[in-house]
Short mmCIF file of C-alpha atoms in Angstrom, two decimals:
data_model
loop_
_atom_site.label_atom_id
_atom_site.label_comp_id
_atom_site.label_asym_id
_atom_site.label_seq_id
_atom_site.Cartn_x
_atom_site.Cartn_y
_atom_site.Cartn_z
CA MET A 532 74.55 119.37 93.70
CA PHE A 533 76.43 120.36 97.04
CA LEU A 534 77.17 123.64 94.70
CA GLU A 535 73.69 123.81 93.39
CA ARG A 536 72.78 124.15 97.39
CA PHE A 537 74.75 127.83 97.59
CA GLN A 538 72.42 130.59 96.33
CA HIS A 539 75.67 133.41 95.04
CA PRO A 540 78.03 132.38 92.61
CA ALA A 541 80.84 134.07 95.00
CA GLN A 542 80.05 131.06 97.52
CA VAL A 543 80.79 128.97 94.78
CA VAL A 544 84.38 130.47 93.96
CA ALA A 545 84.74 130.21 97.82
CA THR A 546 83.97 126.45 97.33
CA GLY A 547 86.10 125.34 94.71
CA PHE A 548 89.76 127.42 96.42
CA LEU A 549 88.63 125.69 99.02
CA VAL A 550 88.07 122.42 97.75
CA THR A 551 90.75 122.05 95.51
CA ILE A 552 93.21 123.19 98.37
CA LEU A 553 92.42 120.70 100.80
CA THR A 554 92.68 118.04 97.64
CA GLY A 555 96.20 120.51 97.12
CA THR A 556 96.85 118.99 100.42
CA LEU A 557 96.14 115.56 100.19
CA LEU A 558 98.51 114.86 97.44
CA LEU A 559 101.34 116.98 98.96
CA SER A 560 100.49 114.58 102.36
CA LEU A 561 101.32 111.61 100.44
CA PRO A 562 105.27 109.61 101.03
CA VAL A 563 105.16 109.86 97.74
CA ALA A 564 105.17 114.02 96.93
CA GLN A 565 108.12 113.95 100.14
CA SER A 566 111.99 113.55 99.49
CA GLU A 567 111.76 112.28 102.64
CA PRO A 568 108.24 110.93 103.97
CA GLY A 569 106.83 112.17 107.03
CA SER A 570 109.13 115.30 106.92
CA ALA A 571 106.20 117.45 106.27
CA SER A 572 103.06 117.79 108.45
CA VAL A 573 99.27 118.42 107.49
CA VAL A 574 99.52 122.54 108.46
CA ASP A 575 103.02 122.59 106.71
CA ALA A 576 100.98 120.73 103.58
CA LEU A 577 97.91 122.78 104.10
CA PHE A 578 100.44 125.58 103.68
CA THR A 579 101.87 124.76 100.87
CA ALA A 580 98.54 123.78 98.62
CA THR A 581 97.46 126.82 100.16
CA SER A 582 100.33 128.90 99.23
CA ALA A 583 99.69 127.18 95.73
CA VAL A 584 96.22 128.01 95.13
CA CYS A 585 96.22 131.76 96.50
CA VAL A 586 99.43 132.26 94.15
CA THR A 587 101.44 133.86 96.52
CA GLY A 588 104.69 132.01 97.14
CA LEU A 589 105.52 132.12 100.55
CA VAL A 590 107.09 128.42 101.67
CA VAL A 591 107.67 126.98 104.94
CA VAL A 592 110.04 123.76 103.43
CA ASP A 593 112.62 124.69 100.69
CA THR A 594 110.19 124.16 97.56
CA GLY A 595 113.62 122.30 95.42
CA THR A 596 114.47 119.90 97.73
CA HIS A 597 112.02 118.76 100.41
CA TRP A 598 109.32 118.07 97.96
CA THR A 599 109.31 114.52 94.70
CA MET A 600 109.08 115.65 91.29
CA PHE A 601 105.47 114.54 91.95
CA GLY A 602 105.05 117.44 94.91
CA ASN A 603 106.45 120.04 92.81
CA LEU A 604 104.32 119.40 90.05
CA VAL A 605 101.01 119.16 92.62
CA ILE A 606 102.19 122.75 93.50
CA LEU A 607 102.76 123.48 90.29
CA ALA A 608 99.25 122.63 89.15
CA LEU A 609 97.56 124.26 92.08
CA VAL A 610 99.66 127.34 90.92
CA GLN A 611 97.42 127.13 87.35
CA VAL A 612 94.55 126.50 88.42
CA GLY A 613 94.75 129.52 90.83
CA GLY A 614 95.87 131.49 88.26
CA LEU A 615 93.80 130.67 85.72
CA GLY A 616 91.14 130.50 88.31
CA LEU A 617 88.49 127.81 89.87
CA MET A 618 85.97 128.95 88.15
CA THR A 619 87.29 129.93 84.99
CA LEU A 620 88.97 126.08 84.32
CA ALA A 621 85.54 124.85 85.23
CA THR A 622 83.77 126.73 82.32
CA LEU A 623 85.74 126.46 80.01
CA PHE A 624 84.87 121.90 80.98
CA ALA A 625 81.52 123.18 79.99
CA ILE A 626 82.30 124.38 76.81
CA LEU A 627 84.33 121.15 75.47
CA LEU A 628 81.91 118.61 77.09
CA SER A 629 78.41 119.90 76.43
CA ARG A 630 78.61 122.56 74.33
CA ARG A 631 76.65 125.24 76.88
CA VAL A 632 76.63 126.86 79.93
CA GLY A 633 73.77 126.85 82.33
CA LEU A 634 73.36 130.45 84.21
CA ARG A 635 75.07 129.19 87.39
CA ALA A 636 78.05 128.79 85.59
CA ARG A 637 78.05 131.76 83.82
CA LEU A 638 77.56 134.14 87.13
CA ALA A 639 80.19 132.25 89.19
CA ALA A 640 82.53 132.52 85.91
CA GLN A 641 81.27 136.25 85.89
CA VAL A 642 82.81 136.99 88.98
CA GLU A 643 86.17 134.66 89.02
CA THR A 644 86.88 136.90 85.56
CA LYS A 645 85.65 140.78 86.74
CA THR A 646 83.45 140.24 82.86
CA LEU A 647 81.32 142.96 82.77
CA ARG A 648 78.22 141.65 80.75
CA MET A 649 77.10 137.33 80.95
CA THR A 650 76.67 137.29 77.71
CA ASP A 651 81.31 137.41 77.07
CA VAL A 652 81.57 135.32 79.78
CA ARG A 653 81.97 131.79 77.28
CA ARG A 654 83.83 134.06 74.78
CA VAL A 655 86.26 135.49 77.48
CA VAL A 656 86.97 131.96 79.29
CA ARG A 657 88.29 130.29 75.72
CA ARG A 658 90.66 133.94 75.03
CA VAL A 659 92.02 134.10 78.92
CA VAL A 660 93.06 130.16 78.73
CA VAL A 661 94.72 130.36 75.27
CA PHE A 662 96.55 133.80 76.22
CA SER A 663 97.28 132.28 79.61
CA LEU A 664 99.05 129.35 78.12
CA VAL A 665 100.27 130.48 75.01
CA SER A 666 102.70 133.52 77.42
CA GLU A 667 103.29 130.70 79.61
CA THR A 668 104.74 128.60 76.58
CA VAL A 669 106.67 131.76 75.34
CA VAL A 670 108.42 132.85 78.41
CA ALA A 671 109.00 129.31 78.70
CA ALA A 672 111.30 129.05 75.79
CA VAL A 673 112.80 131.72 76.59
CA LEU A 674 114.05 130.30 80.58
CA THR A 675 114.91 126.65 78.82
CA GLY A 676 116.58 128.44 76.19
CA ARG A 677 118.95 130.74 79.34
CA PHE A 678 119.70 127.31 81.12
CA LEU A 679 120.63 125.00 78.17
CA ILE A 680 122.79 128.29 77.01
CA GLY A 681 124.17 130.27 79.43
CA TYR A 682 123.81 127.53 82.44
CA GLY A 683 125.03 124.09 80.71
CA GLU A 684 121.41 122.04 82.04
CA SER A 685 120.55 119.43 80.15
CA PRO A 686 117.98 119.73 77.56
CA GLY A 687 115.46 118.72 79.91
CA ARG A 688 116.42 119.78 83.55
CA ALA A 689 116.26 123.20 81.35
CA ALA A 690 112.72 122.67 80.16
CA TYR A 691 111.67 121.97 83.72
CA LEU A 692 113.66 124.58 85.07
CA GLY A 693 111.76 127.29 82.74
CA GLY A 694 108.79 125.38 82.26
CA PHE A 695 108.34 125.27 85.99
CA HIS A 696 109.37 129.34 86.48
CA ALA A 697 107.32 130.18 83.62
CA VAL A 698 104.06 129.11 85.45
CA SER A 699 104.87 130.58 89.16
CA ALA A 700 106.09 133.93 86.93
CA PHE A 701 102.62 134.48 84.89
CA ASN A 702 100.90 133.74 87.42
CA ASN A 703 102.58 135.29 90.18
CA ALA A 704 103.08 132.87 91.88
CA GLY A 705 106.05 133.90 93.74
CA PHE A 706 107.63 129.71 93.67
CA ALA A 707 111.02 129.11 92.65
CA LEU A 708 113.01 126.00 92.95
CA TRP A 709 116.38 127.42 94.49
CA PRO A 710 116.38 128.43 98.14
CA ASP A 711 117.20 131.50 97.29
CA SER A 712 115.00 132.68 94.41
CA LEU A 713 116.09 134.49 91.94
CA THR A 714 119.24 135.78 93.58
CA ARG A 715 122.07 133.79 92.18
CA PHE A 716 120.77 135.59 88.63
CA ALA A 717 120.87 139.02 89.85
CA GLY A 718 122.89 140.25 87.32
CA ASP A 719 121.19 137.67 84.45
CA PRO A 720 118.96 140.24 82.31
CA TRP A 721 117.64 137.02 79.91
CA ILE A 722 116.04 136.09 82.96
CA ILE A 723 115.29 138.84 85.63
CA LEU A 724 113.52 140.63 82.47
CA THR A 725 111.97 138.08 81.01
CA VAL A 726 110.64 136.92 84.77
CA CYS A 727 109.35 140.44 85.63
CA THR A 728 107.58 140.67 82.27
CA ALA A 729 105.57 137.51 82.61
CA VAL A 730 104.61 139.31 85.97
CA ILE A 731 103.82 142.79 84.75
CA VAL A 732 101.71 140.84 81.91
CA GLY A 733 99.89 138.52 83.74
CA GLY A 734 99.01 141.04 86.44
CA LEU A 735 97.64 143.88 84.66
CA GLY A 736 93.84 141.38 84.59
CA PHE A 737 93.00 139.41 81.04
CA PRO A 738 90.09 142.50 79.90
CA VAL A 739 93.46 145.45 80.28
CA VAL A 740 95.42 143.06 77.78
CA PHE A 741 92.48 142.58 75.40
CA GLU A 742 91.96 145.54 75.31
CA LEU A 743 94.91 147.04 74.46
CA ALA A 744 95.48 144.57 72.18
CA ARG A 745 92.93 145.39 70.16
CA ASP A 746 93.02 149.31 70.62
CA TRP A 747 96.46 150.51 71.88
CA ARG A 748 96.28 152.58 69.44
CA ARG A 749 93.42 154.77 70.42
CA PRO A 750 94.03 155.77 74.17
CA GLY A 751 91.17 158.21 73.79
CA GLY A 752 88.88 155.64 73.82
CA TRP A 753 90.45 153.00 76.83
CA SER A 754 87.71 152.20 79.37
CA ILE A 755 88.05 153.47 83.05
CA LEU A 756 89.04 150.27 84.09
CA THR A 757 92.13 150.32 81.27
CA ARG A 758 92.98 153.72 81.59
CA VAL A 759 93.15 153.47 85.27
CA THR A 760 94.88 149.74 84.99
CA VAL A 761 97.91 151.62 82.85
CA ALA A 762 98.05 155.15 85.15
CA ALA A 763 99.07 153.61 88.10
CA THR A 764 101.16 150.33 86.57
CA VAL A 765 102.87 153.19 85.30
CA VAL A 766 103.38 155.28 88.04
CA LEU A 767 104.00 152.85 90.39
CA LEU A 768 106.47 151.04 88.75
CA ALA A 769 108.70 154.18 88.25
CA GLY A 770 107.62 155.38 91.41
CA GLY A 771 108.84 152.31 93.56
CA THR A 772 111.86 152.39 91.29
CA LEU A 773 113.42 154.80 92.04
CA VAL A 774 112.51 154.98 95.56
CA LEU A 775 113.66 151.76 96.30
CA SER A 776 117.23 151.87 93.88
CA ALA A 777 117.47 155.39 95.72
CA ALA A 778 117.22 152.77 99.77
CA GLU A 779 119.41 150.61 98.97
CA TRP A 780 122.08 151.39 96.30
CA ASN A 781 124.30 151.35 98.53
CA ASN A 782 123.03 148.40 100.77
CA PRO A 783 125.57 146.22 100.13
CA GLY A 784 123.50 143.53 101.11
CA THR A 785 120.98 143.74 98.50
CA LEU A 786 121.45 145.73 95.70
CA GLY A 787 125.16 147.41 96.64
CA ALA A 788 126.72 143.62 96.35
CA LEU A 789 125.79 144.04 93.11
CA PRO A 790 127.73 146.15 89.98
CA GLU A 791 126.88 149.31 89.61
CA SER A 792 125.01 148.50 85.85
CA ASP A 793 123.23 145.86 87.70
CA ARG A 794 121.28 147.86 90.04
CA LEU A 795 118.85 149.46 88.25
CA PRO A 796 117.40 146.59 87.04
CA GLY A 797 117.44 144.95 90.79
CA GLY A 798 115.76 147.73 91.76
CA PHE A 799 112.68 147.35 88.45
CA MET A 800 112.77 143.91 90.19
CA MET A 801 112.28 144.88 93.26
CA ALA A 802 109.47 147.68 92.01
CA VAL A 803 107.67 144.83 89.60
CA MET A 804 107.81 141.72 92.51
CA PRO A 805 105.40 142.98 95.23
CA ARG A 806 102.40 143.08 92.54
CA SER A 807 102.17 139.22 93.88
CA GLY A 808 105.37 138.36 91.45
CA GLY A 809 107.11 137.61 94.80
CA LEU A 810 110.28 136.46 92.99
CA ASN A 811 113.66 138.09 93.98
CA ALA A 812 117.12 138.84 93.09
CA VAL A 813 117.74 140.40 96.20
CA ASP A 814 117.96 139.36 99.55
CA VAL A 815 114.67 140.86 101.68
CA ALA A 816 115.60 140.04 104.50
CA GLN A 817 118.95 142.30 104.26
CA MET A 818 116.71 145.17 102.92
CA ARG A 819 116.12 148.29 104.90
CA THR A 820 113.13 148.86 107.24
CA GLU A 821 111.76 152.55 105.46
CA SER A 822 112.06 149.84 101.89
CA TRP A 823 109.55 147.11 103.66
CA LEU A 824 107.84 149.75 103.92
CA VAL A 825 107.29 151.27 100.55
CA THR A 826 107.73 147.59 99.05
CA ASP A 827 104.94 146.79 102.23
CA VAL A 828 102.49 149.53 100.08
CA LEU A 829 103.50 148.16 96.84
CA MET A 830 101.76 144.88 98.21
CA PHE A 831 98.80 146.50 99.95
CA ILE A 832 98.13 147.66 96.21
CA GLY A 833 99.13 144.62 94.65
CA GLY A 834 98.54 144.16 90.74
CA GLY A 835 95.18 144.99 87.86
CA SER A 836 92.15 142.98 88.09
CA ALA A 837 91.29 139.90 86.83
CA GLY A 838 94.64 139.14 86.44
CA THR A 839 96.67 136.79 88.18
CA ALA A 840 97.99 139.60 90.75
CA GLY A 841 96.26 140.00 94.39
CA GLY A 842 95.85 142.58 96.65
CA ILE A 843 93.28 145.27 96.95
CA LYS A 844 94.21 145.87 92.70
CA VAL A 845 95.71 148.82 91.01
CA THR A 846 92.45 150.13 89.82
CA THR A 847 91.51 150.00 93.44
CA PHE A 848 94.18 152.33 94.71
CA GLY A 849 93.52 154.62 91.45
CA LEU A 850 89.66 154.88 91.27
CA LEU A 851 90.64 156.28 95.27
CA ALA A 852 92.78 158.92 93.69
CA PHE A 853 89.87 159.98 91.41
CA VAL A 854 87.54 160.64 94.61
CA LEU A 855 90.16 162.32 96.35
CA TRP A 856 90.62 164.85 93.63
CA ALA A 857 87.18 165.28 93.22
CA GLU A 858 86.71 165.62 96.26
CA MET A 859 89.27 168.55 96.91
CA ARG A 860 87.96 170.18 93.64
CA GLY A 861 84.42 170.01 95.04
CA GLU A 862 82.89 167.87 91.95
CA ALA A 863 79.83 166.51 92.70
CA HIS A 864 79.97 163.62 90.65
CA VAL A 865 83.45 161.52 89.65
CA ASN A 866 84.85 161.30 86.91
CA VAL A 867 87.92 159.61 84.74
CA GLY A 868 88.50 160.70 81.61
CA HIS A 869 85.30 161.08 79.53
CA ARG A 870 83.53 159.47 81.81
CA ARG A 871 81.58 159.32 85.05
CA LEU A 872 82.15 156.83 87.71
CA PRO A 873 79.13 155.55 89.41
CA ASP A 874 78.31 156.11 93.15
CA GLY A 875 78.32 152.09 93.64
CA THR A 876 81.67 151.17 92.53
CA GLN A 877 82.89 154.21 94.53
CA ARG A 878 81.41 152.25 97.72
CA GLN A 879 82.88 149.16 95.93
CA ALA A 880 86.58 150.57 95.83
CA ILE A 881 86.18 151.95 99.56
CA ALA A 882 84.84 148.59 101.45
CA ILE A 883 87.95 146.33 99.50
CA VAL A 884 90.29 149.06 100.85
CA LEU A 885 88.17 149.51 104.82
CA LEU A 886 88.02 145.44 104.08
CA GLY A 887 91.35 144.61 103.46
CA ILE A 888 93.07 147.37 106.23
CA ALA A 889 90.71 145.59 108.73
CA MET A 890 92.87 142.11 107.86
CA VAL A 891 96.37 143.62 108.01
CA THR A 892 95.52 145.73 111.39
CA ALA A 893 94.27 141.90 113.00
CA GLY A 894 96.86 139.34 111.15
CA THR A 895 99.51 141.44 112.59
CA PHE A 896 98.25 142.41 115.99
CA THR A 897 97.53 138.24 116.16
CA LEU A 898 100.78 137.36 115.18
CA LEU A 899 102.51 139.79 117.30
CA ALA A 900 100.90 138.62 119.87
CA MET A 901 102.24 134.75 119.20
CA THR A 902 105.77 135.77 118.38
CA SER A 903 108.35 137.38 119.53
CA HIS A 904 109.49 138.98 116.37
CA THR A 905 108.53 142.64 116.17
CA LEU A 906 106.93 144.49 113.64
CA ASP A 907 108.44 145.56 110.81
CA ARG A 908 108.70 141.70 110.25
CA ILE A 909 105.52 140.89 111.14
CA LEU A 910 103.62 143.31 108.85
CA PHE A 911 105.86 142.23 106.31
CA GLU A 912 104.34 138.78 106.69
CA VAL A 913 101.23 139.56 106.92
CA VAL A 914 101.14 141.64 103.72
CA SER A 915 102.73 139.29 101.35
CA ALA A 916 100.12 136.46 102.47
CA PHE A 917 97.44 139.08 102.09
CA GLY A 918 98.50 140.69 98.58
CA THR A 919 99.02 136.90 97.79
CA VAL A 920 102.46 138.15 96.77
CA GLY A 921 105.19 135.49 98.24
CA LEU A 922 108.37 138.53 99.82
CA SER A 923 109.46 138.05 102.92
CA THR A 924 111.64 138.81 105.36
CA GLY A 925 112.74 135.10 106.38
CA ILE A 926 110.02 134.06 109.53
CA THR A 927 107.95 132.13 107.65
CA ALA A 928 109.07 128.94 108.70
CA GLU A 929 109.71 130.03 112.07
CA LEU A 930 106.34 130.74 112.33
CA PRO A 931 104.30 128.56 115.14
CA SER A 932 101.54 126.33 113.84
CA ALA A 933 99.29 128.86 114.91
CA GLY A 934 100.44 130.96 112.73
CA LYS A 935 101.04 129.38 110.09
CA LEU A 936 97.11 129.28 109.72
CA VAL A 937 97.06 132.47 109.98
CA LEU A 938 98.16 133.02 107.04
CA VAL A 939 96.57 130.65 105.62
CA VAL A 940 93.85 132.06 106.12
CA LEU A 941 94.65 135.69 105.08
CA MET A 942 96.19 134.60 101.64
CA PHE A 943 92.85 132.51 101.62
CA VAL A 944 91.01 135.79 101.94
CA GLY A 945 93.54 138.23 99.57
CA ARG A 946 92.71 135.56 96.77
CA ILE A 947 89.39 135.42 96.47
CA GLY A 948 88.83 139.28 97.57
CA PRO A 949 87.69 140.22 100.49
CA LEU A 950 84.70 141.60 99.10
CA THR A 951 84.25 138.61 97.23
CA PHE A 952 84.74 136.57 100.41
CA ALA A 953 82.16 139.00 102.57
CA THR A 954 79.56 138.24 99.72
CA ALA A 955 80.58 134.88 100.07
CA LEU A 956 79.57 134.87 103.65
CA ALA A 957 76.47 136.30 103.49
CA LEU A 958 73.26 134.22 102.94
CA ARG A 959 71.03 136.03 100.47
CA GLU A 960 70.93 139.62 99.23
CA ARG A 961 69.12 142.18 101.07
CA THR A 962 67.06 145.10 98.91
CA ARG A 963 65.38 148.00 100.85
CA ARG A 964 62.00 148.89 100.18
CA TYR A 965 61.95 152.53 101.20
CA GLU A 966 64.09 155.32 101.22
CA LEU A 967 65.19 157.38 105.06
CA PRO A 968 65.35 161.11 105.64
CA VAL A 969 68.80 162.54 104.70
CA GLU A 970 71.25 163.81 107.87
CA ARG A 971 74.76 165.09 107.07
CA PRO A 972 76.51 163.93 109.86
CA ILE A 973 79.53 165.96 110.32
CA VAL A 974 82.85 164.22 108.65
CA GLY A 975 86.68 166.02 110.29
#
């Protein structure tokens, strides 16, 4: 009855995530969730719950030691709910319980899963859930086997470690059970490459993954979404690997501490994790300033639409590249392959980028005013929160409570999307019933 008061499905999505965050905060505030009851403030519990639901991975306390097994399972459940999407899960439950989905539920799931046709929602939700669970199971099996055989963990402990990090990696959540994330495994390709693969697959976006599985032999028939996502992902991963590897190759605090044979895989992981993965195999705090800047850009762009990654999305970035190319060539329309890009999609991409820049600027300014940390560290932290990445230069726990709440807002907005968030605030949509005269101002 409460959700029925909202008129736009985006409002349902935003409210659903908010309710889940508050529920997680309550559970993490319980004494049974904390190794030392009373050691976590309400703000810390709220921050952790938001970071989990928004699949970010920023932490103010050590995940592996501060929380009990119950607390870690709560975090894992929040990550799973946030990764699949609250409305996706709600629609699945409606299908299983009543075998029917109402119009409002379909619209809400359509917003969350970015489905292009409302009639596809039921089928897409089933495939999303099955694909997610199967992928997590495969990754968990590989990691469990490695922890069991390579590191001598007991079967129960190996399964726990494998399952936790499989869910965290596939959902691009960034949570790890070690205080140094995955830096202790920097030279282990079984763990590093498995985690990177899970992050990439989860961050591509479900529509793209399904289309690639169906039509991978016919790239000429791919949709604009798949073409742009795949092309932008390849370019960003390759470019990020080369630039970050070159910048950190001889840095003794990061790649320089690794054998030369492990440096390129380490650089690849440094390029993968800003997609929203958040796990790291090198000490981010020891990275050079120019590497932080490159990582800022990668984190702001993020991963694919309708996936578990955050940021403005590689699709948005790629579409704007085509818009720029068409404008430079003086073309009246923006074409991607043999298809024309609608004007509404172009405006949406521009709006998302501008809203993202506004949020990052406002967050950076606010934290600079609250703390004595330098601009490069604050900017890194803010972009990581907005992009729901989870990488940090190590200042998260040092922020005052008000600063942590700023990051909470950034993570929330970054998860549900700037445009969805703005739409959720609107009470109703307005359609102009007349056209005004055209006037072309001077631009530039």
